[in-house]
mmCIF file of N, CA and C in Angstrom:
data_model
loop_
_atom_site.group_PDB
_atom_site.id
_atom_site.type_symbol
_atom_site.label_atom_id
_atom_site.label_comp_id
_atom_site.label_asym_id
_atom_site.label_seq_id
_atom_site.Cartn_x
_atom_site.Cartn_y
_atom_site.Cartn_z
ATOM 1 N N MET A 1068 143.647 73.438 94.606
ATOM 2 C CA MET A 1068 142.293 72.917 94.514
ATOM 3 C C MET A 1068 141.783 73.155 93.094
ATOM 4 N N ASP A 1069 141.142 72.147 92.532
ATOM 5 C CA ASP A 1069 140.538 72.296 91.214
ATOM 6 C C ASP A 1069 139.292 73.171 91.312
ATOM 7 N N SER A 1070 139.039 73.919 90.244
ATOM 8 C CA SER A 1070 137.804 74.697 90.195
ATOM 9 C C SER A 1070 136.636 73.748 89.936
ATOM 10 N N GLN A 1071 135.447 74.231 90.197
ATOM 11 C CA GLN A 1071 134.258 73.420 89.963
ATOM 12 C C GLN A 1071 134.140 73.086 88.473
ATOM 13 N N LYS A 1072 134.460 74.050 87.610
ATOM 14 C CA LYS A 1072 134.386 73.841 86.163
ATOM 15 C C LYS A 1072 135.353 72.735 85.729
ATOM 16 N N ARG A 1073 136.581 72.767 86.254
ATOM 17 C CA ARG A 1073 137.572 71.741 85.912
ATOM 18 C C ARG A 1073 137.097 70.355 86.363
ATOM 19 N N THR A 1074 136.517 70.280 87.550
ATOM 20 C CA THR A 1074 136.006 69.004 88.042
ATOM 21 C C THR A 1074 134.907 68.475 87.129
ATOM 22 N N ILE A 1075 134.039 69.342 86.667
ATOM 23 C CA ILE A 1075 132.959 68.931 85.766
ATOM 24 C C ILE A 1075 133.522 68.406 84.449
ATOM 25 N N VAL A 1076 134.488 69.115 83.862
ATOM 26 C CA VAL A 1076 135.085 68.683 82.593
ATOM 27 C C VAL A 1076 135.803 67.341 82.757
ATOM 28 N N LYS A 1077 136.561 67.188 83.839
ATOM 29 C CA LYS A 1077 137.241 65.918 84.103
ATOM 30 C C LYS A 1077 136.226 64.788 84.264
ATOM 31 N N THR A 1078 135.151 65.067 84.965
ATOM 32 C CA THR A 1078 134.106 64.078 85.179
ATOM 33 C C THR A 1078 133.512 63.618 83.854
ATOM 34 N N LEU A 1079 133.169 64.560 82.998
ATOM 35 C CA LEU A 1079 132.510 64.224 81.735
ATOM 36 C C LEU A 1079 133.432 63.490 80.768
ATOM 37 N N THR A 1080 134.695 63.921 80.664
ATOM 38 C CA THR A 1080 135.601 63.241 79.734
ATOM 39 C C THR A 1080 135.887 61.808 80.178
ATOM 40 N N TRP A 1081 136.084 61.609 81.467
ATOM 41 C CA TRP A 1081 136.300 60.252 81.960
ATOM 42 C C TRP A 1081 135.056 59.403 81.753
ATOM 43 N N ARG A 1082 133.893 59.967 81.958
ATOM 44 C CA ARG A 1082 132.649 59.232 81.823
ATOM 45 C C ARG A 1082 132.458 58.727 80.399
ATOM 46 N N VAL A 1083 132.842 59.517 79.402
ATOM 47 C CA VAL A 1083 132.714 59.081 78.009
ATOM 48 C C VAL A 1083 133.533 57.808 77.787
ATOM 49 N N VAL A 1084 134.777 57.827 78.225
ATOM 50 C CA VAL A 1084 135.650 56.656 78.068
ATOM 51 C C VAL A 1084 135.058 55.445 78.791
ATOM 52 N N ALA A 1085 134.691 55.622 80.036
ATOM 53 C CA ALA A 1085 134.177 54.508 80.836
ATOM 54 C C ALA A 1085 132.854 53.976 80.287
ATOM 55 N N THR A 1086 132.008 54.848 79.769
ATOM 56 C CA THR A 1086 130.717 54.426 79.226
ATOM 57 C C THR A 1086 130.903 53.568 77.982
ATOM 58 N N VAL A 1087 131.830 53.951 77.135
ATOM 59 C CA VAL A 1087 132.115 53.150 75.940
ATOM 60 C C VAL A 1087 132.565 51.745 76.343
ATOM 61 N N VAL A 1088 133.387 51.663 77.367
ATOM 62 C CA VAL A 1088 133.837 50.351 77.858
ATOM 63 C C VAL A 1088 132.647 49.532 78.358
ATOM 64 N N VAL A 1089 131.780 50.141 79.153
ATOM 65 C CA VAL A 1089 130.603 49.427 79.675
ATOM 66 C C VAL A 1089 129.731 48.928 78.528
ATOM 67 N N ILE A 1090 129.519 49.759 77.525
ATOM 68 C CA ILE A 1090 128.667 49.374 76.392
ATOM 69 C C ILE A 1090 129.244 48.158 75.667
ATOM 70 N N PHE A 1091 130.527 48.205 75.349
ATOM 71 C CA PHE A 1091 131.118 47.098 74.597
ATOM 72 C C PHE A 1091 131.239 45.812 75.415
ATOM 73 N N VAL A 1092 131.552 45.930 76.688
ATOM 74 C CA VAL A 1092 131.621 44.732 77.533
ATOM 75 C C VAL A 1092 130.225 44.120 77.681
ATOM 76 N N THR A 1093 129.220 44.961 77.893
ATOM 77 C CA THR A 1093 127.850 44.459 78.020
ATOM 78 C C THR A 1093 127.391 43.810 76.722
ATOM 79 N N TYR A 1094 127.706 44.434 75.599
ATOM 80 C CA TYR A 1094 127.338 43.844 74.305
ATOM 81 C C TYR A 1094 128.015 42.485 74.115
ATOM 82 N N TYR A 1095 129.279 42.407 74.489
ATOM 83 C CA TYR A 1095 130.030 41.153 74.356
ATOM 84 C C TYR A 1095 129.327 40.013 75.102
ATOM 85 N N TYR A 1096 128.842 40.297 76.299
ATOM 86 C CA TYR A 1096 128.215 39.255 77.113
ATOM 87 C C TYR A 1096 126.747 39.000 76.774
ATOM 88 N N THR A 1097 126.040 40.013 76.257
ATOM 89 C CA THR A 1097 124.602 39.846 76.013
ATOM 90 C C THR A 1097 124.241 39.724 74.539
ATOM 91 N N ASP A 1098 125.127 40.180 73.662
ATOM 92 C CA ASP A 1098 124.863 40.214 72.217
ATOM 93 C C ASP A 1098 123.612 41.040 71.901
ATOM 94 N N SER A 1099 123.366 42.064 72.716
ATOM 95 C CA SER A 1099 122.201 42.930 72.530
ATOM 96 C C SER A 1099 122.622 44.389 72.669
ATOM 97 N N TRP A 1100 122.471 45.136 71.567
ATOM 98 C CA TRP A 1100 122.821 46.559 71.631
ATOM 99 C C TRP A 1100 121.855 47.322 72.527
ATOM 100 N N GLY A 1101 120.602 46.903 72.568
ATOM 101 C CA GLY A 1101 119.618 47.566 73.427
ATOM 102 C C GLY A 1101 120.000 47.486 74.895
ATOM 103 N N ILE A 1102 120.339 46.293 75.333
ATOM 104 C CA ILE A 1102 120.762 46.110 76.724
ATOM 105 C C ILE A 1102 122.071 46.848 76.979
ATOM 106 N N ALA A 1103 122.989 46.752 76.024
ATOM 107 C CA ALA A 1103 124.297 47.396 76.187
ATOM 108 C C ALA A 1103 124.164 48.911 76.311
ATOM 109 N N LEU A 1104 123.338 49.516 75.465
ATOM 110 C CA LEU A 1104 123.160 50.971 75.518
ATOM 111 C C LEU A 1104 122.428 51.400 76.787
ATOM 112 N N THR A 1105 121.450 50.617 77.213
ATOM 113 C CA THR A 1105 120.743 50.917 78.460
ATOM 114 C C THR A 1105 121.696 50.842 79.647
ATOM 115 N N ALA A 1106 122.501 49.791 79.691
ATOM 116 C CA ALA A 1106 123.474 49.643 80.778
ATOM 117 C C ALA A 1106 124.483 50.786 80.746
ATOM 118 N N GLY A 1107 124.940 51.152 79.559
ATOM 119 C CA GLY A 1107 125.896 52.247 79.430
ATOM 120 C C GLY A 1107 125.316 53.567 79.906
ATOM 121 N N PHE A 1108 124.077 53.853 79.518
ATOM 122 C CA PHE A 1108 123.435 55.102 79.921
ATOM 123 C C PHE A 1108 123.222 55.149 81.431
ATOM 124 N N ALA A 1109 122.674 54.073 81.987
ATOM 125 C CA ALA A 1109 122.427 54.031 83.437
ATOM 126 C C ALA A 1109 123.733 54.165 84.210
ATOM 127 N N SER A 1110 124.741 53.456 83.762
ATOM 128 C CA SER A 1110 126.051 53.519 84.410
ATOM 129 C C SER A 1110 126.619 54.932 84.353
ATOM 130 N N ALA A 1111 126.496 55.573 83.206
ATOM 131 C CA ALA A 1111 127.041 56.923 83.035
ATOM 132 C C ALA A 1111 126.382 57.920 83.984
ATOM 133 N N VAL A 1112 125.082 57.881 84.073
ATOM 134 C CA VAL A 1112 124.364 58.833 84.927
ATOM 135 C C VAL A 1112 124.734 58.635 86.396
ATOM 136 N N ILE A 1113 124.652 57.410 86.857
ATOM 137 C CA ILE A 1113 124.926 57.127 88.269
ATOM 138 C C ILE A 1113 126.375 57.442 88.628
ATOM 139 N N LYS A 1114 127.301 56.970 87.809
ATOM 140 C CA LYS A 1114 128.718 57.140 88.122
ATOM 141 C C LYS A 1114 129.189 58.583 87.956
ATOM 142 N N THR A 1115 128.571 59.343 87.058
ATOM 143 C CA THR A 1115 128.938 60.749 86.901
ATOM 144 C C THR A 1115 128.627 61.524 88.169
ATOM 145 N N VAL A 1116 127.449 61.318 88.694
ATOM 146 C CA VAL A 1116 127.054 62.009 89.923
ATOM 147 C C VAL A 1116 127.961 61.598 91.086
ATOM 148 N N LEU A 1117 128.212 60.307 91.222
ATOM 149 C CA LEU A 1117 129.063 59.827 92.316
ATOM 150 C C LEU A 1117 130.507 60.317 92.186
ATOM 151 N N TYR A 1118 131.035 60.347 90.967
ATOM 152 C CA TYR A 1118 132.406 60.827 90.754
ATOM 153 C C TYR A 1118 132.524 62.311 91.104
ATOM 154 N N TYR A 1119 131.555 63.094 90.683
ATOM 155 C CA TYR A 1119 131.571 64.528 90.973
ATOM 156 C C TYR A 1119 131.580 64.764 92.487
ATOM 157 N N ILE A 1120 130.708 64.074 93.199
ATOM 158 C CA ILE A 1120 130.651 64.208 94.660
ATOM 159 C C ILE A 1120 131.980 63.784 95.281
ATOM 160 N N HIS A 1121 132.530 62.692 94.813
ATOM 161 C CA HIS A 1121 133.814 62.191 95.306
ATOM 162 C C HIS A 1121 134.921 63.234 95.116
ATOM 163 N N GLU A 1122 135.009 63.826 93.940
ATOM 164 C CA GLU A 1122 136.031 64.840 93.657
ATOM 165 C C GLU A 1122 135.871 66.071 94.549
ATOM 166 N N ARG A 1123 134.640 66.520 94.727
ATOM 167 C CA ARG A 1123 134.414 67.716 95.540
ATOM 168 C C ARG A 1123 134.755 67.443 97.007
ATOM 169 N N LEU A 1124 134.460 66.258 97.492
ATOM 170 C CA LEU A 1124 134.822 65.911 98.867
ATOM 171 C C LEU A 1124 136.337 65.869 99.033
ATOM 172 N N TRP A 1125 137.043 65.306 98.073
ATOM 173 C CA TRP A 1125 138.509 65.264 98.151
ATOM 174 C C TRP A 1125 139.104 66.664 98.110
ATOM 175 N N ASN A 1126 138.469 67.579 97.399
ATOM 176 C CA ASN A 1126 138.974 68.954 97.350
ATOM 177 C C ASN A 1126 138.882 69.644 98.708
ATOM 178 N N LYS A 1127 138.044 69.162 99.585
ATOM 179 C CA LYS A 1127 137.934 69.740 100.929
ATOM 180 C C LYS A 1127 139.017 69.203 101.867
ATOM 181 N N SER A 1128 139.701 68.156 101.434
ATOM 182 C CA SER A 1128 140.721 67.520 102.261
ATOM 183 C C SER A 1128 142.118 68.002 101.875
ATOM 184 N N ASN A 1129 142.977 68.137 102.862
ATOM 185 C CA ASN A 1129 144.373 68.493 102.599
ATOM 186 C C ASN A 1129 145.270 67.264 102.570
ATOM 187 N N TYR A 1130 144.699 66.092 102.707
ATOM 188 C CA TYR A 1130 145.469 64.862 102.746
ATOM 189 C C TYR A 1130 146.351 64.730 101.493
ATOM 190 N N GLY A 1131 147.636 64.546 101.700
ATOM 191 C CA GLY A 1131 148.571 64.323 100.607
ATOM 192 C C GLY A 1131 149.012 65.563 99.853
ATOM 193 N N ARG A 1132 148.531 66.713 100.246
ATOM 194 C CA ARG A 1132 148.925 67.956 99.574
ATOM 195 C C ARG A 1132 150.171 68.514 100.225
ATOM 196 N N GLU A 1133 151.006 69.116 99.413
ATOM 197 C CA GLU A 1133 152.200 69.768 99.931
ATOM 198 C C GLU A 1133 151.940 71.266 99.999
ATOM 199 N N LEU A 1134 152.249 71.848 101.127
ATOM 200 C CA LEU A 1134 152.054 73.281 101.306
ATOM 201 C C LEU A 1134 153.237 74.031 100.718
ATOM 202 N N LYS A 1135 152.951 75.106 99.994
ATOM 203 C CA LYS A 1135 154.005 75.948 99.443
ATOM 204 C C LYS A 1135 154.385 76.992 100.479
ATOM 205 N N LYS A 1136 155.672 77.199 100.628
ATOM 206 C CA LYS A 1136 156.144 78.210 101.569
ATOM 207 C C LYS A 1136 156.123 79.573 100.888
ATOM 208 N N VAL A 1137 155.569 80.550 101.590
ATOM 209 C CA VAL A 1137 155.516 81.919 101.081
ATOM 210 C C VAL A 1137 156.737 82.656 101.599
ATOM 211 N N ARG A 1138 157.443 83.311 100.692
ATOM 212 C CA ARG A 1138 158.658 84.034 101.089
ATOM 213 C C ARG A 1138 158.398 85.497 101.227
#
């Protein structure tokens, strides 16, 4: 299971990458940095919270995990 700190760091690093993508795609379609930055910021906040919750819920599940045998 990942620690809470590790989940937070993973969440933030992924969010930076994804936010940059949202900003540039939005700018491409709107030709407005104001709209692009607003969309990027809103997307980052909402998706960061949802990703964190998603990761913590998965950490409560044993689905797909292999158990180590203790000798």
